[in-house]
Coordinates of C-alpha atoms in Angstrom, one line a residue:
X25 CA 25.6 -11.6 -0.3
X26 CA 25.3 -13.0 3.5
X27 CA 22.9 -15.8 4.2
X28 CA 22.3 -15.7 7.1
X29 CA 19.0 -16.0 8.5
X30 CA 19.2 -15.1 12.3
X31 CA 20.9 -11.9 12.4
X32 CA 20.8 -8.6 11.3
X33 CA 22.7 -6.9 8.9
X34 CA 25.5 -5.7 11.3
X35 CA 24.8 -4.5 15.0
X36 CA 27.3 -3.5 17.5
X37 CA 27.9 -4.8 20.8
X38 CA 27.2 -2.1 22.4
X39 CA 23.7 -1.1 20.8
X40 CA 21.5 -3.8 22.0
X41 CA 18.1 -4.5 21.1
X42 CA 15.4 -5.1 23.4
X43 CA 12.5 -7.5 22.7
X44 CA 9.4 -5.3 24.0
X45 CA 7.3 -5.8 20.7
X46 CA 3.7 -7.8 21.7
X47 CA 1.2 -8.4 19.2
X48 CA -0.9 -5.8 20.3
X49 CA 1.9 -3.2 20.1
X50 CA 2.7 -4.7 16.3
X51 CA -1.2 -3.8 15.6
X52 CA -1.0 -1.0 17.3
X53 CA 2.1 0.3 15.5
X54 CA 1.0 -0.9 12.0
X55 CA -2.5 1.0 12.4
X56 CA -0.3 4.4 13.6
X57 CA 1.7 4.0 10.4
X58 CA -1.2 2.9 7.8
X59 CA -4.0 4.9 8.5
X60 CA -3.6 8.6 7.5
X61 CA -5.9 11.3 8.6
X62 CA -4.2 13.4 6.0
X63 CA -5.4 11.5 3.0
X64 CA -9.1 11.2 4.0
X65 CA -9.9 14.1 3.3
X66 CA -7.7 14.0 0.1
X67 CA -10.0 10.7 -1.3
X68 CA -13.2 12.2 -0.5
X69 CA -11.9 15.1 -3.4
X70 CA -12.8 12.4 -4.9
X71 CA -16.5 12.6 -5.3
X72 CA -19.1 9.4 -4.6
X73 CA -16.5 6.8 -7.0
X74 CA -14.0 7.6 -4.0
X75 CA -15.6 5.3 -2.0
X76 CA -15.8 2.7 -4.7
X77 CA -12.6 3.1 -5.2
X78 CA -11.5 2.4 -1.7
X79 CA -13.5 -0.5 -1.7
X80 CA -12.6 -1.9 -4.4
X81 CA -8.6 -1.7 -3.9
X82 CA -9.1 -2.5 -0.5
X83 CA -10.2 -5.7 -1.9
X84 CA -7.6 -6.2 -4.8
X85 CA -4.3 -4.2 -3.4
X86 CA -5.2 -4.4 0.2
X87 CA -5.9 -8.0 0.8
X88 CA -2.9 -9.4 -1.8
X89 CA -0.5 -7.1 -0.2
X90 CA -0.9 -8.0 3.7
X91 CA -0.8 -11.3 2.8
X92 CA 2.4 -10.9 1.3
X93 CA 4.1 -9.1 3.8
X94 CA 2.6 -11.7 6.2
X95 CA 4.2 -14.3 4.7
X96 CA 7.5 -12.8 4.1
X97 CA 7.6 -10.7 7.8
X98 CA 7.6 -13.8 9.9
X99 CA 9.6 -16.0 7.5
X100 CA 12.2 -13.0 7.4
X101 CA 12.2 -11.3 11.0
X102 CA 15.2 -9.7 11.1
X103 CA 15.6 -5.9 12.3
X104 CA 15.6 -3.7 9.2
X105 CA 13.1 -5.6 7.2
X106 CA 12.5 -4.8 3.8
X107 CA 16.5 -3.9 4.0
X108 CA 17.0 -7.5 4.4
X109 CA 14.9 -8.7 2.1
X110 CA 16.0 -6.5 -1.3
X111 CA 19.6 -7.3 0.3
X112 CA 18.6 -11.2 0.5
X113 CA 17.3 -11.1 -2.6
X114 CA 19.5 -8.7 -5.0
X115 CA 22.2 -7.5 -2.9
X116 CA 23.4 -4.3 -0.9
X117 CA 24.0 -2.0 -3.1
X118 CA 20.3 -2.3 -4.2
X119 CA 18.7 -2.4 -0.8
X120 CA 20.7 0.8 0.4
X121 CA 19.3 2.5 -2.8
X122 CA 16.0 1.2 -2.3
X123 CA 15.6 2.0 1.5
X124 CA 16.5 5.5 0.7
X125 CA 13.8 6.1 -1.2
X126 CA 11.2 4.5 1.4
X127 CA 13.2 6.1 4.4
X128 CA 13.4 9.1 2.7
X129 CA 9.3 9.8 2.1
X130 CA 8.8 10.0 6.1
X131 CA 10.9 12.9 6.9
X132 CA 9.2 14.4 3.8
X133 CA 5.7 13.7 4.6
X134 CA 6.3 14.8 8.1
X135 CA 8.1 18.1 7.1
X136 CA 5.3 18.3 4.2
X137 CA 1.6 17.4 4.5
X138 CA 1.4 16.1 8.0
X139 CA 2.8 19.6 9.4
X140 CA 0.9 21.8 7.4
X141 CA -2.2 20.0 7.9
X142 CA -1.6 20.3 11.7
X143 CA -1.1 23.7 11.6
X144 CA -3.5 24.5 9.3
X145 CA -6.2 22.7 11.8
X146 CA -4.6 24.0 15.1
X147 CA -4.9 27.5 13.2
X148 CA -9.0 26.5 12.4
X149 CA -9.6 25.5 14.9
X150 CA -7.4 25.8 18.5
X151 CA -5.4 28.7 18.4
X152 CA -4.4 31.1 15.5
X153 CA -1.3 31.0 14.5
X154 CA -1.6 32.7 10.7
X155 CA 0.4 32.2 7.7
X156 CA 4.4 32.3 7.5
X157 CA 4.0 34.3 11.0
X158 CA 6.9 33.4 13.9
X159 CA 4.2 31.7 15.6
X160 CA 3.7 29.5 12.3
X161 CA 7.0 28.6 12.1
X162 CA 7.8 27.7 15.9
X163 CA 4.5 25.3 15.3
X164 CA 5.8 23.5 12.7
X165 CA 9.3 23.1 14.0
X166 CA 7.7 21.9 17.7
X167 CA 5.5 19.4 15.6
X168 CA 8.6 17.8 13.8
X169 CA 10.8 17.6 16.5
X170 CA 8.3 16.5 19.1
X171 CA 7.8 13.7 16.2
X172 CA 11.5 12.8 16.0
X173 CA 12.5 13.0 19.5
X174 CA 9.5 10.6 20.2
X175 CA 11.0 8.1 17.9
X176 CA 14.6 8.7 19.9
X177 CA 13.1 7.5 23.3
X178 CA 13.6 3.8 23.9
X179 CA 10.8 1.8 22.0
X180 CA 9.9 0.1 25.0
X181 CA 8.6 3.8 26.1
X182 CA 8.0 5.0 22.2
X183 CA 5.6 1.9 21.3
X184 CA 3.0 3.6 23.8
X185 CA 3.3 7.3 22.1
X186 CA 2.0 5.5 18.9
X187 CA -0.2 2.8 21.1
X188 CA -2.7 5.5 22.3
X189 CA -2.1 7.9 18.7
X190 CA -3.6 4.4 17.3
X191 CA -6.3 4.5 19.8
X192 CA -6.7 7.9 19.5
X193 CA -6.8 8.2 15.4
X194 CA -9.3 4.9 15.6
X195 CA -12.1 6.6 18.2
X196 CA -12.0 9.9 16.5
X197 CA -12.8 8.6 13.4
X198 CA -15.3 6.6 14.6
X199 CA -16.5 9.5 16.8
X200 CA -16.8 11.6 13.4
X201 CA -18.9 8.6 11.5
X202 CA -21.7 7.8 14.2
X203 CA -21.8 11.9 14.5
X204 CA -22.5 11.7 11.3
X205 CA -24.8 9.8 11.1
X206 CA -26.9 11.3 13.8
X207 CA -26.7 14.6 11.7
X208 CA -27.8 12.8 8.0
X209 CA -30.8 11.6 10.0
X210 CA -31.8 15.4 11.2
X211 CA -30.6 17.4 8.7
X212 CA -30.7 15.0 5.8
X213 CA -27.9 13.7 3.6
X214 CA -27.6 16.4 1.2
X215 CA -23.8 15.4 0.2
X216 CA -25.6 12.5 -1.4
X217 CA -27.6 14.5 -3.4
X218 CA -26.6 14.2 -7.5
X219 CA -23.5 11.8 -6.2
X220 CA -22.9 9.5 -8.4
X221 CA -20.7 6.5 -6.7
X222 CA -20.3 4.8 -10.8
X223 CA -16.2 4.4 -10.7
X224 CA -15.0 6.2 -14.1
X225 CA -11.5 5.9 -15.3
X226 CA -10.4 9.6 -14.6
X227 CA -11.5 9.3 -11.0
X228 CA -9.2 6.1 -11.1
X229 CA -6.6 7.8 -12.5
X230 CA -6.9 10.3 -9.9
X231 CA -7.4 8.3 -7.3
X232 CA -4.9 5.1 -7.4
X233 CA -2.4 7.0 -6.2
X234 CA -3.5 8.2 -2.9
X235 CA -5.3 5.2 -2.1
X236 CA -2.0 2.8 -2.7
X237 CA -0.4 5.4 -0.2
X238 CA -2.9 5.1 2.2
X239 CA -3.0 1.3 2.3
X240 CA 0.6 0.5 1.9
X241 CA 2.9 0.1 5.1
X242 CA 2.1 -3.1 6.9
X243 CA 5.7 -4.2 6.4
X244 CA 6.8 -1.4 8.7
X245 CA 6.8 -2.6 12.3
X246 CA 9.4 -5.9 10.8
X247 CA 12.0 -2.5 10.4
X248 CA 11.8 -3.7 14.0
X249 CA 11.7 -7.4 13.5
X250 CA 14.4 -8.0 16.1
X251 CA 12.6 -5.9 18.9
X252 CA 9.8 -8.5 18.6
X253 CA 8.7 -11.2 21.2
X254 CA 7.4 -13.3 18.4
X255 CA 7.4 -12.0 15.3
X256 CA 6.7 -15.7 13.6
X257 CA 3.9 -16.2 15.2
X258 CA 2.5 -12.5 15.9
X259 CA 3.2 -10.5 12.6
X260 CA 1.0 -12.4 10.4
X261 CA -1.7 -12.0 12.8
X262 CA -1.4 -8.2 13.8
X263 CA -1.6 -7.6 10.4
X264 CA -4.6 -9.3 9.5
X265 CA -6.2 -7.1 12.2
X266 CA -4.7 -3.9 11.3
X267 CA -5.6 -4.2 7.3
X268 CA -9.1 -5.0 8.3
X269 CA -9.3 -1.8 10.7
X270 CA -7.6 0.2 8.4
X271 CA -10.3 -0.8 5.6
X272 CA -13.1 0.2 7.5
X273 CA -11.1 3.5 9.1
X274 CA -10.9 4.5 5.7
X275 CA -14.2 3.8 3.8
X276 CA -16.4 4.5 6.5
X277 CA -15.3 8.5 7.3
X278 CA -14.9 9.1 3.1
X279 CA -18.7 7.9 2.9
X280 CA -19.4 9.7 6.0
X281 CA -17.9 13.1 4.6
X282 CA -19.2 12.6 1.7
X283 CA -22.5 12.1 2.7
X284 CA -23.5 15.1 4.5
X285 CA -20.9 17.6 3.6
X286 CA -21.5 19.0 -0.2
X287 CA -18.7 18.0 -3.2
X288 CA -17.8 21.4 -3.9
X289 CA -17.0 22.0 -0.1
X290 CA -14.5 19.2 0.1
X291 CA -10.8 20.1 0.3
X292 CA -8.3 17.6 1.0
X293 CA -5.8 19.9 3.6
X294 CA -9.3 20.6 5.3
X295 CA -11.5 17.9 4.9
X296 CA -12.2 16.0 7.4
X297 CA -12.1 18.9 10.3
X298 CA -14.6 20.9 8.0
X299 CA -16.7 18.0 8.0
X300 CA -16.4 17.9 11.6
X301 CA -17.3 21.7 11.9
X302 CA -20.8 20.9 10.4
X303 CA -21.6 17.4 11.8
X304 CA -20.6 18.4 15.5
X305 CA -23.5 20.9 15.2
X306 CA -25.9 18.4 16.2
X307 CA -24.3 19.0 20.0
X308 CA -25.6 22.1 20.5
X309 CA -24.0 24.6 22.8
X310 CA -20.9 21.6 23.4
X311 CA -19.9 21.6 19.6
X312 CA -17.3 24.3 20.2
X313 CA -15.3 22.6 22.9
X314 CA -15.9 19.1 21.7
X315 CA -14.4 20.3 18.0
X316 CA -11.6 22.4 19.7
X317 CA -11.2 18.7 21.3
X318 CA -11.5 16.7 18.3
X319 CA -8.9 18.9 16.4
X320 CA -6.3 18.7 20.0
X321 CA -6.9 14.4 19.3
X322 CA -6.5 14.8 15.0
X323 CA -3.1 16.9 15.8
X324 CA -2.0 14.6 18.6
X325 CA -2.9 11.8 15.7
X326 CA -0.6 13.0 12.8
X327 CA 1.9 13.7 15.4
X328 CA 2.3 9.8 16.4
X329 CA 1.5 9.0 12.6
X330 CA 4.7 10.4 12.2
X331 CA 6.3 9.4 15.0
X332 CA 5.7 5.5 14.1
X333 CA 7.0 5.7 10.6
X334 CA 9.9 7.4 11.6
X335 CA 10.4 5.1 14.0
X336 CA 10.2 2.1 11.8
X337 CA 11.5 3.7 8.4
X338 CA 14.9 5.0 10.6
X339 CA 15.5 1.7 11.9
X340 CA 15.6 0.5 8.0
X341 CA 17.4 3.2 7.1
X342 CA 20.4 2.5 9.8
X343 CA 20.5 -0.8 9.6
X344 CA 21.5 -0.1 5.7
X345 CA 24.1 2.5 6.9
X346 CA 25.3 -0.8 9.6
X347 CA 25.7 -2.8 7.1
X348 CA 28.0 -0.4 5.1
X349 CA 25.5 0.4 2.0
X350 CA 25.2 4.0 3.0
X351 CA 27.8 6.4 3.6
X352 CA 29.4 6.0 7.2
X353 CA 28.9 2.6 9.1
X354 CA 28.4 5.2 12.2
X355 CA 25.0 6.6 10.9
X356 CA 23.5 2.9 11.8
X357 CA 24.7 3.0 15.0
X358 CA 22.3 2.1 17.7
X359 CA 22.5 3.8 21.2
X360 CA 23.6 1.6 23.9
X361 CA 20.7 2.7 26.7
X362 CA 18.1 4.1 24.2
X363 CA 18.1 0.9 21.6
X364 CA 17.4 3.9 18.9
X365 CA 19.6 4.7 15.9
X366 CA 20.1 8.3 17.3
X367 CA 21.8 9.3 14.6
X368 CA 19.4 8.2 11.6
X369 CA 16.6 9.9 13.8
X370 CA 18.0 13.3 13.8
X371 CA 18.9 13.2 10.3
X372 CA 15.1 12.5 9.9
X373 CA 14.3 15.7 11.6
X374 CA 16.9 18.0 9.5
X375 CA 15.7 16.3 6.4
X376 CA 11.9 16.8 7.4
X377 CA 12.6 20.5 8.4
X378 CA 14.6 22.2 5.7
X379 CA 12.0 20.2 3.5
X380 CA 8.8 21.9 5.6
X381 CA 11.2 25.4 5.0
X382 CA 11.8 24.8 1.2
X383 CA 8.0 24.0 0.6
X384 CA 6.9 27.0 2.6
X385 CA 9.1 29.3 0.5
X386 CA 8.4 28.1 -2.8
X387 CA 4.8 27.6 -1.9
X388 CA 4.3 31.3 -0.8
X389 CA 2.5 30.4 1.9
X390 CA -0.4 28.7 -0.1
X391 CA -1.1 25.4 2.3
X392 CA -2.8 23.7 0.5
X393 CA -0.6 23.6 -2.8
X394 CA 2.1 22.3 -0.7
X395 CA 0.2 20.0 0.8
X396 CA -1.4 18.8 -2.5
X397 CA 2.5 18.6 -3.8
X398 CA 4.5 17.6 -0.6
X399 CA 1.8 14.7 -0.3
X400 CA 2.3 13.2 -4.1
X401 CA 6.2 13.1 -3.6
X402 CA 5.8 11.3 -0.4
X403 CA 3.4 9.0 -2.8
X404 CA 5.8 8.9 -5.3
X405 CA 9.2 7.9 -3.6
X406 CA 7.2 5.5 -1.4
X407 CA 5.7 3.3 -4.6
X408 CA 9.3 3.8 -6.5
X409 CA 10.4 1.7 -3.4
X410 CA 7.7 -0.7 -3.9
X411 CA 8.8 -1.7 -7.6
X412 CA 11.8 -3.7 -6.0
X413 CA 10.2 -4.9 -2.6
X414 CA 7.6 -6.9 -3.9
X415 CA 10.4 -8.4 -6.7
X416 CA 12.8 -9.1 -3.5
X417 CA 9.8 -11.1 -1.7
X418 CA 8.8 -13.1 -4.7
X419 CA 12.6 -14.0 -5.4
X420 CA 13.0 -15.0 -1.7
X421 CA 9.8 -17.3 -2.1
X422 CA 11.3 -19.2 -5.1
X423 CA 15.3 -19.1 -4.0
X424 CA 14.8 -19.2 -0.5
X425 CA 11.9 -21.9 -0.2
X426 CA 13.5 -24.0 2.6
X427 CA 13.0 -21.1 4.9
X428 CA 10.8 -21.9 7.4
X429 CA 7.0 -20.1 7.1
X430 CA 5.0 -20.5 9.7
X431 CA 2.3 -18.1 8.0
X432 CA 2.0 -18.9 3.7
X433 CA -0.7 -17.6 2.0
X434 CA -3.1 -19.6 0.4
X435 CA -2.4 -21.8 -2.4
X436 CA 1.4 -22.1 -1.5
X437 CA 3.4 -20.7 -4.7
X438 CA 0.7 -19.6 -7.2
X439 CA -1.0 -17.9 -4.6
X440 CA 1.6 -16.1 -3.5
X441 CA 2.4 -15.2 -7.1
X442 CA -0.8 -13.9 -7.8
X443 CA -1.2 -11.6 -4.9
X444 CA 2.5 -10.5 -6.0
X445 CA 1.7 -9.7 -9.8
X446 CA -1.7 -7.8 -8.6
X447 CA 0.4 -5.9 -6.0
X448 CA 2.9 -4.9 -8.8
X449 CA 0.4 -4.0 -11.1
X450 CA -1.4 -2.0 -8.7
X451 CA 2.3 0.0 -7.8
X452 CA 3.4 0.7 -11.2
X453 CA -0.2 2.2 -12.2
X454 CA 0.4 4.0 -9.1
X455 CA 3.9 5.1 -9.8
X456 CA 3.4 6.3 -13.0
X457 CA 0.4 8.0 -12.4
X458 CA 2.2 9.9 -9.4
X459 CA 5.1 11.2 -11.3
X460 CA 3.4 11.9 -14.5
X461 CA 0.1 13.3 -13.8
X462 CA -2.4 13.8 -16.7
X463 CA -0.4 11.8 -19.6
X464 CA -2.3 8.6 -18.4
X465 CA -5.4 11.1 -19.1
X466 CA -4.6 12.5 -21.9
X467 CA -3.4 9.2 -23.6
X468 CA -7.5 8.2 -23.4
X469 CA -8.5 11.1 -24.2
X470 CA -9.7 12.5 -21.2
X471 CA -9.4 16.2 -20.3
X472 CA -7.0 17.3 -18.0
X473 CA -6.1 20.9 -17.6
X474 CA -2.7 20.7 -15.1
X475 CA -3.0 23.8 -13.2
X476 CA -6.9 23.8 -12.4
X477 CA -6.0 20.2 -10.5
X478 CA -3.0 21.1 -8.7
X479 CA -3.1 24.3 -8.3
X480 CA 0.6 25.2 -9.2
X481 CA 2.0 24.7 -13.0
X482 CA 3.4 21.6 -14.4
X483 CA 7.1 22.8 -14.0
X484 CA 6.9 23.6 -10.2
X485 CA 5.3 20.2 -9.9
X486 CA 7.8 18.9 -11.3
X487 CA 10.3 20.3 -9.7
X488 CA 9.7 19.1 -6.9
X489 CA 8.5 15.3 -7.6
X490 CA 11.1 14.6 -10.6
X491 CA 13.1 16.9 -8.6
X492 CA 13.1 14.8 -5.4
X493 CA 13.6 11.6 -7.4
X494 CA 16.6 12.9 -8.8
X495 CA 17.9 14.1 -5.8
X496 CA 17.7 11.5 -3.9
X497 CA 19.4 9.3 -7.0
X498 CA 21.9 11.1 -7.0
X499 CA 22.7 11.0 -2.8
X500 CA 22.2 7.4 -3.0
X501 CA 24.8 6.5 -5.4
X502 CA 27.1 8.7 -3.5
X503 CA 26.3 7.1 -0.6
X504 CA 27.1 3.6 -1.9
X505 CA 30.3 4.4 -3.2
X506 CA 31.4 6.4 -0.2
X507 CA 30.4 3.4 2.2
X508 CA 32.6 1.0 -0.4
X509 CA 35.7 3.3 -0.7
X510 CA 35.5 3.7 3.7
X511 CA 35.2 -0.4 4.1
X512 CA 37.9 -0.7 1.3
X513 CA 40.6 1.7 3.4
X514 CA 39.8 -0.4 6.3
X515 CA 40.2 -3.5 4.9
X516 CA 36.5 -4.9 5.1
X517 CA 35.6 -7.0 2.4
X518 CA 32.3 -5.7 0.5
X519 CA 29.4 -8.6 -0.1
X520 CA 29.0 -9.1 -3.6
X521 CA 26.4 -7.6 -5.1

């Protein structure tokens, strides 16, 4: 296992990275990545306790969480972050495994709920495009390539794609709260009326996952650690700012949609545009054209939401293949102009689309069981990733306590322990509740019938979450060994692991 502190894994001569990261682009980036349009709709499913909820993880997952990464992102800034640190901490053939499965939940989630909810919302409400139609299909493929090649551009040119899909997300959301607002005060706030905001444990159960999905990803800009000015000083700082935003960008629109928009109308694929549909009435004869505008700016938003994960997740994901724990050494390669790992990108894409073509098939066209399903694997490989990322962190805080910090959080080790062991509780509640849907449930005797809450049976949903795991088990172990057997013909001696 290397020790060294300064470097990346591996990086060619000839791919060069370029410092161009600032602390507002880190903010910026972070704030692209974490907050999800397509899961605010999905919490406010979640009746008046959704907005407990949100608060009250924000305050117990949230907070212990950024703190973490804080700590460990500017103590560890190398490019490829969270690679480093599982590969710091428990050695290559670990990280490669574990990156896949965080890498591998972007071109999912892109190919899955972000796509569908764009078209289903540029269908609503722009242009119709219909259902499984050519015109559906050449939507979906634009928006996942438009989202890939964005993340092949230089990132001195790609920060300020997600820069203004930040801004953007951020002012519609607050656009959609103060308009409504201004409609609970004319027309009353009848989504309030027999809501009961008392958290119960089903609505946890229900919940947890989502939320821990929503919230999670302030590690992602270090994936670019090494395209940072100042990541010591800047990362601990840009994320303070962009967990607080992304607090109130969440809890604010769920009690906004919930407030004026009645329980039984609230869908997670259509949520928050449907919401819009009835606030933006207020406007009078402008609502049309500002809603065909607000859904232009939500598309343009889960466009650049993908766009900065796959941005940062690609980068980890390369770095892993550079540092030979993932097939070919040439997958990690970095272009020598562009300063992107071209190669990782487009694998993205193909990933992303024959997923968005394998959940349109099996689906038969019903949007918003895929997106209900697509969404939860995204959820699920994501956390599985998680359950050795916050290990990796706490054993480099013990092993590794000479490294220089300038950021620790507060109360030195025990502190740092504490937000570590909430975190982990937090992500394996989260996990299991993910993969296993309705066993938590039933174990305390709560009523859970499978179909009525997914809307597909128990063995399709399984298919493709246990499915996916599998899968992607499976690719990952070939992957290491292929990577050892190509360094072992060329004589390069593999790390210990």
């Amino acid at each position: 296992m290397s020790s060294n502190l300064t470097s990346p894994p591996t990086r060619a001569a000839t791919s060069p990275l370029q410092r161009s990261l600032k602390r507002y682009d880190i903010t910026a980036m972070a704030i692209a990545a974490v907050i999800s349009f397509d899961t605010v709709g999905q919490i406010a499913t979640g009746g008046g306790e959704a907005a407990t909820w949100t608060a009250v993880i924000a305050l117990l997952f949230l907070v212990p969480y950024a703190l973490l990464f804080a700590e460990t992102g500017a103590a560890f800034p190398q490019e490829g972050g969270p690679y480093v640190w599982v590969k710091l901490a428990f050695g290559r053939s670990t990280a490669a495994l574990t990156t896949l499965m965080y890498w591998v939940t972007n071109p999912i989630w892109l190919g899955g709920s972000l796509v569908f909810l764009a078209a289903q919302t540029w269908d609503g409400f722009v242009f119709p495009l219909g259902s499984g139609t050519v015109a559906d299909y050449t939507f979906k493929l634009l928006f996942v390539w438009t989202a890939i090649l964005t993340a092949v551009v230089s990132l001195r040119r790609g920060k300020w794609i997600t820069t203004a899909g930040a801004v953007m997300k951020v002012l519609a959301l607050a656009v959609f709260t103060l308009t409504a607002v201004f409609y609970g005060v004319r027309h009353g706030f009848d989504g309030l009326t027999g809501t009961s905001f008392a958290p119960t444990t089903a609505g946890f159960l229900a919940l947890v996952p989502i939320l821990l999905f929503a919230y999670v990803g302030f590690e992602a800009p270090n994936a670019a650690g090494e395209e940072m000015h100042d990541p010591q000083r800047d990362v601990p700082a840009a994320l303070g700012r962009s967990a607080a935003v992304a607090a109130g960008c969440y809890l604010l629109p769920v009690l906004a949609l919930l407030a004026v928009v009645p329980a039984h109308q609230v869908t997670g694929i259509g949520g928050f545009m449907e919401g819009a549909r009835l606030v933006f009435g207020v406007y009078g004869g402008a609502a049309g054209a500002l809603l065909k505008i607000t859904a232009v700016m939500f598309v343009f938003a889960l466009l650049t939401q993908g766009s900065a994960w796959m941005i940062v997740s690609d980068r980890m994901q390369a770095m892993a293949a550079a540092d030979g724990g993932f097939f070919s050494r040439g997958l990690g390669a970095f272009h020598p102009r562009l300063g992107t790992p071209v190669r990782t990108n487009l694998l993205s894409g193909a990933v992303a689309t024959v997923f968005m073509l394998v959940a349109m098939r099996v689906a038969d066209g019903d949007a918003g069981a895929v997106f209900a399903v697509v969404l939860t694997v995204a959820v699920t490989t994501l956390l599985l990733s998680y359950l050795v990322v916050i290990p990796a962190l706490v054993a480099l805080r013990i092993r590794r306590a000479d490294v220089p910090r300038p950021y620790r959080v507060p109360f030195g080790t025990r502190g740092f322990l504490l937000c570590a062991a909430l975190v982990y509780a937090w992500i394996l509640i989260g996990s299991w509740a993910a993969l296993f849907p309705g066993v938590l449930e039933q174990l305390v005797g709560i009523d859970y019938v499978f179909h009525d809450v997914w809307g597909v049976s128990r063995a399709m949903f399984e298919t493709f979450t246990l499915g996916t795991v599998a899968v992607l088990l499976a690719v990952g172990l070939v992957g290491v060994a292929v990577a050892r057997r190509q360094d072992a013909a060329r004589g390069v001696a593999y790390a210990a692991d």
